């Protein structure tokens, strides 16, 4: 059970990181002339 919970937490962190990278990418694209 502990391993399963840790795996869920890692997936959650990875998803948050990719969403953050997508948002940063969008901001950079919007700032281009």
mmCIF file with all atom_site columns, C-alpha atoms in Angstrom:
data_model
loop_
_atom_site.group_PDB
_atom_site.id
_atom_site.type_symbol
_atom_site.label_atom_id
_atom_site.label_alt_id
_atom_site.label_comp_id
_atom_site.label_asym_id
_atom_site.label_entity_id
_atom_site.label_seq_id
_atom_site.pdbx_PDB_ins_code
_atom_site.Cartn_x
_atom_site.Cartn_y
_atom_site.Cartn_z
_atom_site.occupancy
_atom_site.B_iso_or_equiv
_atom_site.pdbx_formal_charge
_atom_site.auth_seq_id
_atom_site.auth_comp_id
_atom_site.auth_asym_id
_atom_site.auth_atom_id
_atom_site.pdbx_PDB_model_num
ATOM 1  C CA . UNK A 1 1  ? 0.000 0.000  0.000   1.00 0.00 ? 1  UNK A CA 1
ATOM 2  C CA . UNK A 1 2  ? 2.802 2.443  0.834   1.00 0.00 ? 2  UNK A CA 1
ATOM 3  C CA . UNK A 1 3  ? 4.484 1.909  -2.550  1.00 0.00 ? 3  UNK A CA 1
ATOM 4  C CA . UNK A 1 4  ? 1.172 2.507  -4.328  1.00 0.00 ? 4  UNK A CA 1
ATOM 5  C CA . UNK A 1 5  ? 0.644 5.767  -2.433  1.00 0.00 ? 5  UNK A CA 1
ATOM 6  C CA . UNK A 1 6  ? 4.167 6.965  -3.234  1.00 0.00 ? 6  UNK A CA 1
ATOM 7  C CA . UNK A 1 7  ? 3.628 6.164  -6.928  1.00 0.00 ? 7  UNK A CA 1
ATOM 8  C CA . UNK A 1 8  ? 0.451 8.271  -6.914  1.00 0.00 ? 8  UNK A CA 1
ATOM 9  C CA . UNK A 1 9  ? 2.299 11.187 -5.314  1.00 0.00 ? 9  UNK A CA 1
ATOM 10 C CA . UNK A 1 10 ? 5.120 10.976 -7.888  1.00 0.00 ? 10 UNK A CA 1
ATOM 11 C CA . UNK A 1 11 ? 2.602 10.917 -10.760 1.00 0.00 ? 11 UNK A CA 1
ATOM 12 C CA . UNK A 1 12 ? 0.809 13.924 -9.246  1.00 0.00 ? 12 UNK A CA 1
ATOM 13 C CA . UNK A 1 13 ? 4.091 15.879 -9.055  1.00 0.00 ? 13 UNK A CA 1
ATOM 14 C CA . UNK A 1 14 ? 5.052 14.945 -12.629 1.00 0.00 ? 14 UNK A CA 1
ATOM 15 C CA . UNK A 1 15 ? 1.646 16.063 -13.945 1.00 0.00 ? 15 UNK A CA 1
ATOM 16 C CA . UNK A 1 16 ? 1.927 19.382 -12.089 1.00 0.00 ? 16 UNK A CA 1
ATOM 17 C CA . UNK A 1 17 ? 5.416 19.934 -13.533 1.00 0.00 ? 17 UNK A CA 1
ATOM 18 C CA . UNK A 1 18 ? 4.259 19.307 -17.107 1.00 0.00 ? 18 UNK A CA 1
ATOM 19 C CA . UNK A 1 19 ? 1.274 21.635 -16.671 1.00 0.00 ? 19 UNK A CA 1
ATOM 20 C CA . UNK A 1 20 ? 3.597 24.322 -15.289 1.00 0.00 ? 20 UNK A CA 1
ATOM 21 C CA . UNK A 1 21 ? 5.976 23.874 -18.250 1.00 0.00 ? 21 UNK A CA 1
ATOM 22 C CA . UNK A 1 22 ? 3.045 24.186 -20.681 1.00 0.00 ? 22 UNK A CA 1
ATOM 23 C CA . UNK A 1 23 ? 1.925 27.422 -19.000 1.00 0.00 ? 23 UNK A CA 1
ATOM 24 C CA . UNK A 1 24 ? 5.469 28.834 -19.131 1.00 0.00 ? 24 UNK A CA 1
ATOM 25 C CA . UNK A 1 25 ? 5.688 27.875 -22.823 1.00 0.00 ? 25 UNK A CA 1
ATOM 26 C CA . UNK A 1 26 ? 2.406 29.661 -23.544 1.00 0.00 ? 26 UNK A CA 1
ATOM 27 C CA . UNK A 1 27 ? 3.579 32.803 -21.753 1.00 0.00 ? 27 UNK A CA 1
ATOM 28 C CA . UNK A 1 28 ? 6.828 32.815 -23.743 1.00 0.00 ? 28 UNK A CA 1
ATOM 29 C CA . UNK A 1 29 ? 4.919 32.339 -27.023 1.00 0.00 ? 29 UNK A CA 1
ATOM 30 C CA . UNK A 1 30 ? 2.549 35.195 -26.173 1.00 0.00 ? 30 UNK A CA 1
ATOM 31 C CA . UNK A 1 31 ? 5.487 37.509 -25.456 1.00 0.00 ? 31 UNK A CA 1
ATOM 32 C CA . UNK A 1 32 ? 7.039 36.907 -28.883 1.00 0.00 ? 32 UNK A CA 1
ATOM 33 C CA . UNK A 1 33 ? 6.471 39.732 -31.381 1.00 0.00 ? 33 UNK A CA 1
#
